[in-house]
PDB file of N, CA and C in Angstrom:
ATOM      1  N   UNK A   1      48.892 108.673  69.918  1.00  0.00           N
ATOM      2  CA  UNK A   1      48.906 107.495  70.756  1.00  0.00           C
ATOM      3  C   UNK A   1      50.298 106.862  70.810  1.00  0.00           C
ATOM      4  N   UNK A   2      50.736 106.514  69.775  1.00  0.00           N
ATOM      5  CA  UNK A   2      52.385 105.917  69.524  1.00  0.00           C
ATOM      6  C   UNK A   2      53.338 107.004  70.197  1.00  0.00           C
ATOM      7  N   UNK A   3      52.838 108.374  69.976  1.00  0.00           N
ATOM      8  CA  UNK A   3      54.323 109.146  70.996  1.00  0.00           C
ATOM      9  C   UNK A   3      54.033 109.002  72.409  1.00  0.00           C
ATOM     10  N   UNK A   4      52.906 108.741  72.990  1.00  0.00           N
ATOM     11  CA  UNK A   4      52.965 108.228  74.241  1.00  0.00           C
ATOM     12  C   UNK A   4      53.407 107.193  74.686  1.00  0.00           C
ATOM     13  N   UNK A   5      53.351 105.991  74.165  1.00  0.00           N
ATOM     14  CA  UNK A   5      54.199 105.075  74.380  1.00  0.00           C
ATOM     15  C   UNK A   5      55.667 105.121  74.143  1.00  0.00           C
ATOM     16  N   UNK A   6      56.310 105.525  72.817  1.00  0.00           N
ATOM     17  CA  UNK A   6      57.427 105.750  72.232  1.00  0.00           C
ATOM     18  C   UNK A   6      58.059 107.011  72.365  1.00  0.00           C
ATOM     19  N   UNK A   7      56.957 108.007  72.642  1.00  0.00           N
ATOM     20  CA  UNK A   7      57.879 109.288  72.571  1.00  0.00           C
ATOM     21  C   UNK A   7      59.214 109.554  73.932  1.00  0.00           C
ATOM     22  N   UNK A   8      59.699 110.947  73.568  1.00  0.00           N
ATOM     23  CA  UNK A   8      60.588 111.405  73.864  1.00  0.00           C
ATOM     24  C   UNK A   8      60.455 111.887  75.545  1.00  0.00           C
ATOM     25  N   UNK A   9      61.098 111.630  76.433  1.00  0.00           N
ATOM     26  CA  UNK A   9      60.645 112.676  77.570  1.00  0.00           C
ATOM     27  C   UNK A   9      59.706 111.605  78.330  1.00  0.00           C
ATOM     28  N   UNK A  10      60.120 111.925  79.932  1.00  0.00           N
ATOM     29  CA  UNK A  10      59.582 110.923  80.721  1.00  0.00           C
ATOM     30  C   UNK A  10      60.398 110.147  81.882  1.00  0.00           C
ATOM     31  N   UNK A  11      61.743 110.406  80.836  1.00  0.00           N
ATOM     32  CA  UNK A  11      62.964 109.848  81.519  1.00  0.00           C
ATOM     33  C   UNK A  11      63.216 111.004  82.556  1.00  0.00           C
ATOM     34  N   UNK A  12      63.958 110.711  83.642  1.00  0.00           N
ATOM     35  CA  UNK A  12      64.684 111.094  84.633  1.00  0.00           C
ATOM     36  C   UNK A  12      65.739 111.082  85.268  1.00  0.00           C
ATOM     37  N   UNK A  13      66.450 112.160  85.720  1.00  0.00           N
ATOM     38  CA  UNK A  13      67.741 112.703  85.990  1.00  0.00           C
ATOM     39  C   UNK A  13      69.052 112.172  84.901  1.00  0.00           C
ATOM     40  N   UNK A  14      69.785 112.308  85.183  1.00  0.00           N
ATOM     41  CA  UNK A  14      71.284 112.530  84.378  1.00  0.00           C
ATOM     42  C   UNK A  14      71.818 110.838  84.477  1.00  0.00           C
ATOM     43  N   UNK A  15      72.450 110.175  83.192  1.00  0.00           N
ATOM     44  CA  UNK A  15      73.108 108.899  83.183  1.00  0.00           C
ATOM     45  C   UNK A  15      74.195 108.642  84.287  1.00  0.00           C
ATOM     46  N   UNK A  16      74.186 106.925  84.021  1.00  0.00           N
ATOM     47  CA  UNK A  16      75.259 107.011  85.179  1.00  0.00           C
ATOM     48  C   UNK A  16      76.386 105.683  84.716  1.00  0.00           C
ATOM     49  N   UNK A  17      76.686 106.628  83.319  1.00  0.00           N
ATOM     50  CA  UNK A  17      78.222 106.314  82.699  1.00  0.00           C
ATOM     51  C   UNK A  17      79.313 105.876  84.057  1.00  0.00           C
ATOM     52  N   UNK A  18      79.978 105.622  82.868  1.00  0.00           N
ATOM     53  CA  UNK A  18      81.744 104.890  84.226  1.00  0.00           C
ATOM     54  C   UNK A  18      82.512 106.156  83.417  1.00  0.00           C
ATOM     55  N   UNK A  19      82.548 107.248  83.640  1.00  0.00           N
ATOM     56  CA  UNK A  19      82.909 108.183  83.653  1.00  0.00           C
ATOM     57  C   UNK A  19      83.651 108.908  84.722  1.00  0.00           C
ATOM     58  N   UNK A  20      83.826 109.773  85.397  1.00  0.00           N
ATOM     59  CA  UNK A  20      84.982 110.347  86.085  1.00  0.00           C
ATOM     60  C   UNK A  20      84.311 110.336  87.152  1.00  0.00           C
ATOM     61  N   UNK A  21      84.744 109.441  88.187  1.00  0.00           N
ATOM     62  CA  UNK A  21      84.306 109.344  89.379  1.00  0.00           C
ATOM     63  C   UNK A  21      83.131 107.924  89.641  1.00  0.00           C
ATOM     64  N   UNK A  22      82.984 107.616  88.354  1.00  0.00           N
ATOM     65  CA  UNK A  22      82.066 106.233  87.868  1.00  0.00           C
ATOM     66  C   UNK A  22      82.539 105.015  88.410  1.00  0.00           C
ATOM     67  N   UNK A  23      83.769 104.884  88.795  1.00  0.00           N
ATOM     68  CA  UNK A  23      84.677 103.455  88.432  1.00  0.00           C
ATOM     69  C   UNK A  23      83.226 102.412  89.218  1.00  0.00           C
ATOM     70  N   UNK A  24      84.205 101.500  89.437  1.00  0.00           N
ATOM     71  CA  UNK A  24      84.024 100.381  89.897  1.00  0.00           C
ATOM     72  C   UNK A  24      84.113 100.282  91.535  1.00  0.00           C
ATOM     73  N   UNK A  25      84.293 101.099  91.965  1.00  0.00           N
ATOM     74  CA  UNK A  25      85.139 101.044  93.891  1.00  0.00           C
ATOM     75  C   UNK A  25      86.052 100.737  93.546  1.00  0.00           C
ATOM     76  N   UNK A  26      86.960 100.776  94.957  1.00  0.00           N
ATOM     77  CA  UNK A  26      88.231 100.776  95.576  1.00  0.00           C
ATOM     78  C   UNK A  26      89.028  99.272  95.131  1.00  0.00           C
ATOM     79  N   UNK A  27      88.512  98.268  95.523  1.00  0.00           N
ATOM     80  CA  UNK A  27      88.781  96.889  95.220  1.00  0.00           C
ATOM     81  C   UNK A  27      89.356  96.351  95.966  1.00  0.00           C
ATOM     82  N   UNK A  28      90.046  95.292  96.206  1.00  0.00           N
ATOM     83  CA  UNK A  28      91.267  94.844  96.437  1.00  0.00           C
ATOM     84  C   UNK A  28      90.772  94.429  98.471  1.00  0.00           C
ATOM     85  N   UNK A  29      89.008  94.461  98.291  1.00  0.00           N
ATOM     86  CA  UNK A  29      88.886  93.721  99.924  1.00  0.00           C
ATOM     87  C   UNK A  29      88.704  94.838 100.744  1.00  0.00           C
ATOM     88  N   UNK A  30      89.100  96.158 100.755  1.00  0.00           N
ATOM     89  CA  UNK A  30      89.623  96.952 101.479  1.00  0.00           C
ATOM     90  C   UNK A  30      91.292  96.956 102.447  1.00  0.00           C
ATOM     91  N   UNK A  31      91.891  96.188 101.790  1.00  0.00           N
ATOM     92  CA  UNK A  31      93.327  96.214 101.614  1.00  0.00           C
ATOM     93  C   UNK A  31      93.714  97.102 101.309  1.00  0.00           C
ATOM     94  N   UNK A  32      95.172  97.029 101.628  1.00  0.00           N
ATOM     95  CA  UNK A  32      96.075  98.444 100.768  1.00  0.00           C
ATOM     96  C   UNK A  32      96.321  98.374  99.631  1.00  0.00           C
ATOM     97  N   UNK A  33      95.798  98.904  98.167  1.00  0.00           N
ATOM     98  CA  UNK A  33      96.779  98.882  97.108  1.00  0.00           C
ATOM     99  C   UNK A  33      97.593  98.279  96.625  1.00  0.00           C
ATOM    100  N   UNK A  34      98.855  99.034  97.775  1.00  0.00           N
ATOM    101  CA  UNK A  34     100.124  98.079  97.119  1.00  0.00           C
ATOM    102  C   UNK A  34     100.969  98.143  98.708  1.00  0.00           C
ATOM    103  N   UNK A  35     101.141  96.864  99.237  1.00  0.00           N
ATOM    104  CA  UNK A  35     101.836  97.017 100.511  1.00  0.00           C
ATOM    105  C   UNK A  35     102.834  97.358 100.700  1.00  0.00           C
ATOM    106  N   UNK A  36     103.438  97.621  99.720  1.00  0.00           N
ATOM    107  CA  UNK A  36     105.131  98.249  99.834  1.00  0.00           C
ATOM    108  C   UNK A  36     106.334  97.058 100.500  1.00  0.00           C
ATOM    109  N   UNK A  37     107.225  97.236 100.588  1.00  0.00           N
ATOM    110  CA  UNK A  37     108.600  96.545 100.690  1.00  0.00           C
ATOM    111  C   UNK A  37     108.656  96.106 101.954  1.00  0.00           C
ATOM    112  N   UNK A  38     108.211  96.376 102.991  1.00  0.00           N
ATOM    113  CA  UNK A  38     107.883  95.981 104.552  1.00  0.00           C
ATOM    114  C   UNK A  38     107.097  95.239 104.946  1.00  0.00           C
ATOM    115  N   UNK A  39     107.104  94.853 105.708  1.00  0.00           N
ATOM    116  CA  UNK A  39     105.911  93.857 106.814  1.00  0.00           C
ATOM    117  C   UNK A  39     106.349  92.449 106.946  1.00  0.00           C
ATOM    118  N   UNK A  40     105.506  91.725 106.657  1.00  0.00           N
ATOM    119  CA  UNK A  40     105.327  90.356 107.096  1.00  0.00           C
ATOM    120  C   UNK A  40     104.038  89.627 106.496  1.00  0.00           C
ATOM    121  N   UNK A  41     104.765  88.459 106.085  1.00  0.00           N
ATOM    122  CA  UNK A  41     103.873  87.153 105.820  1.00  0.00           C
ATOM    123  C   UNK A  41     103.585  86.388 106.600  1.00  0.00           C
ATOM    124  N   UNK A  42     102.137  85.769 106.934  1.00  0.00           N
ATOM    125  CA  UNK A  42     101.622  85.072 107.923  1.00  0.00           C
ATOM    126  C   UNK A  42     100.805  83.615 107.317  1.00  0.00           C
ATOM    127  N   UNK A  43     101.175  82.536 107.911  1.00  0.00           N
ATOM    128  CA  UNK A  43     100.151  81.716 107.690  1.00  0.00           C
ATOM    129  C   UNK A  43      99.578  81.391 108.143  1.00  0.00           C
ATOM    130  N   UNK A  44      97.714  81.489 107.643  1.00  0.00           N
ATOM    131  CA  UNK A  44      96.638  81.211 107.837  1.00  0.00           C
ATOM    132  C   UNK A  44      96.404  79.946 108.988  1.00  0.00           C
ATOM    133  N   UNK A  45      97.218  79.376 108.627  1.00  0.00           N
ATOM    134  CA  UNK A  45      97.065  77.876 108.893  1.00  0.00           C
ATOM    135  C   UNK A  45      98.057  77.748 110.674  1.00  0.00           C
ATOM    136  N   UNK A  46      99.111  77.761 110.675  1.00  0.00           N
ATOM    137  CA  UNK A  46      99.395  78.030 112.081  1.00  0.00           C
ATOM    138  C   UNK A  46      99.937  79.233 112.719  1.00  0.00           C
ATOM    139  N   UNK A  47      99.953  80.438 112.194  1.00  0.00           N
ATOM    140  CA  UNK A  47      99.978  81.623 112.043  1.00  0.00           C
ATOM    141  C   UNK A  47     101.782  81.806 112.463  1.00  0.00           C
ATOM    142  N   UNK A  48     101.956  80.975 111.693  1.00  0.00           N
ATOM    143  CA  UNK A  48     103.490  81.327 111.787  1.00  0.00           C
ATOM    144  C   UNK A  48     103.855  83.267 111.144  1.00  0.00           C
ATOM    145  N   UNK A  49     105.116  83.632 111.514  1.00  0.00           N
ATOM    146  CA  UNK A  49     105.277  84.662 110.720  1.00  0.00           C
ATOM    147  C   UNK A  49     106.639  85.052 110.274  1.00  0.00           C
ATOM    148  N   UNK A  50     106.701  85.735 109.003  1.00  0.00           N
ATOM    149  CA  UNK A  50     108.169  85.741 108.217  1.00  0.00           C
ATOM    150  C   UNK A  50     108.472  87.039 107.201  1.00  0.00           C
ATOM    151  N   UNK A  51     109.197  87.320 107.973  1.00  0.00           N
ATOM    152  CA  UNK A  51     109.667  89.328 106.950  1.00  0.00           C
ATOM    153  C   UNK A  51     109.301  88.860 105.486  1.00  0.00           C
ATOM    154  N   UNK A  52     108.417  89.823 105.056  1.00  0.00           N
ATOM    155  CA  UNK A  52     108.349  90.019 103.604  1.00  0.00           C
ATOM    156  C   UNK A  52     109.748  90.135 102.950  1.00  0.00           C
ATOM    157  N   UNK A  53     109.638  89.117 101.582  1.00  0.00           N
ATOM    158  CA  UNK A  53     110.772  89.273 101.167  1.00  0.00           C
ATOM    159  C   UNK A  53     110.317  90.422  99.692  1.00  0.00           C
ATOM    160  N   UNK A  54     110.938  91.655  99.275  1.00  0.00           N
ATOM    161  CA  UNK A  54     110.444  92.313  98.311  1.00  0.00           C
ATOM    162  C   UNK A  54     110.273  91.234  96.873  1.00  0.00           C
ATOM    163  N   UNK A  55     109.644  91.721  96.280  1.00  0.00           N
ATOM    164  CA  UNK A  55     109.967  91.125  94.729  1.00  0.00           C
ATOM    165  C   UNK A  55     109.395  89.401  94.744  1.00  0.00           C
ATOM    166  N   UNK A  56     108.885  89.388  95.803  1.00  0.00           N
ATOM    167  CA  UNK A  56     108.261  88.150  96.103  1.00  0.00           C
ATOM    168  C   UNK A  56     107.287  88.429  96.582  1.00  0.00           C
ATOM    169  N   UNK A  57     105.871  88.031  96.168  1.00  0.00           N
ATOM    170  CA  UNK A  57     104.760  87.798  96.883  1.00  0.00           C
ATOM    171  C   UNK A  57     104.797  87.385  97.640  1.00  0.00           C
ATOM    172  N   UNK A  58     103.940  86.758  98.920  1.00  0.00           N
ATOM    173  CA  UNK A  58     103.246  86.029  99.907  1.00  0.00           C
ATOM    174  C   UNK A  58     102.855  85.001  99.697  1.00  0.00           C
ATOM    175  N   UNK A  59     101.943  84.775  98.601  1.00  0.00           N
ATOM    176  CA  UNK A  59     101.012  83.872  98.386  1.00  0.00           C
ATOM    177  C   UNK A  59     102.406  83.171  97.832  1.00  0.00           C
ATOM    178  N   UNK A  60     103.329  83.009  97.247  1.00  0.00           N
ATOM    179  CA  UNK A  60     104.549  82.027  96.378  1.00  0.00           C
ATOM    180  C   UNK A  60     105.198  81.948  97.758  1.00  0.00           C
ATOM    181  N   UNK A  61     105.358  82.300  98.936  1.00  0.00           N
ATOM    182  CA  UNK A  61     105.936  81.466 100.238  1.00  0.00           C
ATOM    183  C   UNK A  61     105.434  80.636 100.862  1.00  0.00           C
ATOM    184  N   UNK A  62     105.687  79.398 101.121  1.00  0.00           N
ATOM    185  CA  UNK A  62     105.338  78.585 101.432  1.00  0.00           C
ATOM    186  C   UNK A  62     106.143  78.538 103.263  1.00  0.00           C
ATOM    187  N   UNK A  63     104.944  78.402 104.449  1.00  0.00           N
ATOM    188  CA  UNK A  63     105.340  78.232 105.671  1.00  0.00           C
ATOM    189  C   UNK A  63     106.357  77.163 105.718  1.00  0.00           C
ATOM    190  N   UNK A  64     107.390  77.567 107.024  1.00  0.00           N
ATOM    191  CA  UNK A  64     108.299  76.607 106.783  1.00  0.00           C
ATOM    192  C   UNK A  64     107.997  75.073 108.171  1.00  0.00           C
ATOM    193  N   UNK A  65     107.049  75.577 108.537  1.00  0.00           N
ATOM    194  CA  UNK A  65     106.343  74.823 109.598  1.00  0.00           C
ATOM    195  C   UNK A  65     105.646  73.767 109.481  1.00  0.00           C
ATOM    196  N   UNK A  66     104.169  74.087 108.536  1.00  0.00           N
ATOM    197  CA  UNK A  66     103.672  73.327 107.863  1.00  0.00           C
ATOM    198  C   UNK A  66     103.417  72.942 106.604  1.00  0.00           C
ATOM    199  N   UNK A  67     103.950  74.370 105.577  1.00  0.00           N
ATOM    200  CA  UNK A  67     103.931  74.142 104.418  1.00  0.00           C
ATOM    201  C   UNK A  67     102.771  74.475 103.444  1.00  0.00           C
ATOM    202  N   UNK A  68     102.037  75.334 104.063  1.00  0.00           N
ATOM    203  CA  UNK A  68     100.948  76.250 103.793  1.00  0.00           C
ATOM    204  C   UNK A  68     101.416  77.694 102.964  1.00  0.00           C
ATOM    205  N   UNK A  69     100.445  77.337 101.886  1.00  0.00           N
ATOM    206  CA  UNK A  69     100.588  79.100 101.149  1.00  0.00           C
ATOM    207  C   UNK A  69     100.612  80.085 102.238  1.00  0.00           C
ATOM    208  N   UNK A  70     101.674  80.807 102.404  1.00  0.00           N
ATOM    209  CA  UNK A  70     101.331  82.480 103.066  1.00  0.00           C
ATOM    210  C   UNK A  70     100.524  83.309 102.888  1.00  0.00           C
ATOM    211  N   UNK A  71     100.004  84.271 103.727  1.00  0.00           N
ATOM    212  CA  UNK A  71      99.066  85.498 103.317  1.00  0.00           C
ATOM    213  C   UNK A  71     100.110  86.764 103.855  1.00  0.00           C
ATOM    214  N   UNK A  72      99.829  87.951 103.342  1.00  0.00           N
ATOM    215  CA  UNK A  72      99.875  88.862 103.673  1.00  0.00           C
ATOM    216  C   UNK A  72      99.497  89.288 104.760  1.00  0.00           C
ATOM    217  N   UNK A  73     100.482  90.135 105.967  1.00  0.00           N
ATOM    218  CA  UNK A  73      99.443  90.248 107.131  1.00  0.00           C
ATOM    219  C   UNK A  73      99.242  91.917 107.119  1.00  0.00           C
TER     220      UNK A  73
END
């Protein structure tokens, strides 16, 4: 009676560890990764726009219009 409740066997198909191919998804919104050294910053707010400066985020520029955090465009 107890190995029917407790026993072994019953279970089905193979675990599903974070193992190779397990992760988490892609992330990041469906954005790129890493945008690289090019483009342009845009703000949300009056959609001004301004050459990415490298080595500087987006979000740390502040529009020079109204003065709104930048986004990435």
């Amino acid at each position: 009676m107890l190995r029917r409740l407790f026993g072994r066997g019953g279970g089905s198909g193979r675990g599903g560890g974070a193992g190779r191919g397990g992760g988490r998804g892609p992330g990041r919104m469906g954005g790129p990764k890493a945008a690289g050294p090019g483009g342009f910053c845009i703000c949300p707010n009056c959609g001004h726009r301004e050459p990415h400066q490298a080595g500087q985020p987006c979000y740390q520029q502040v529009c020079p219009k109204c003065g709104t955090p930048m986004t990435r465009e």
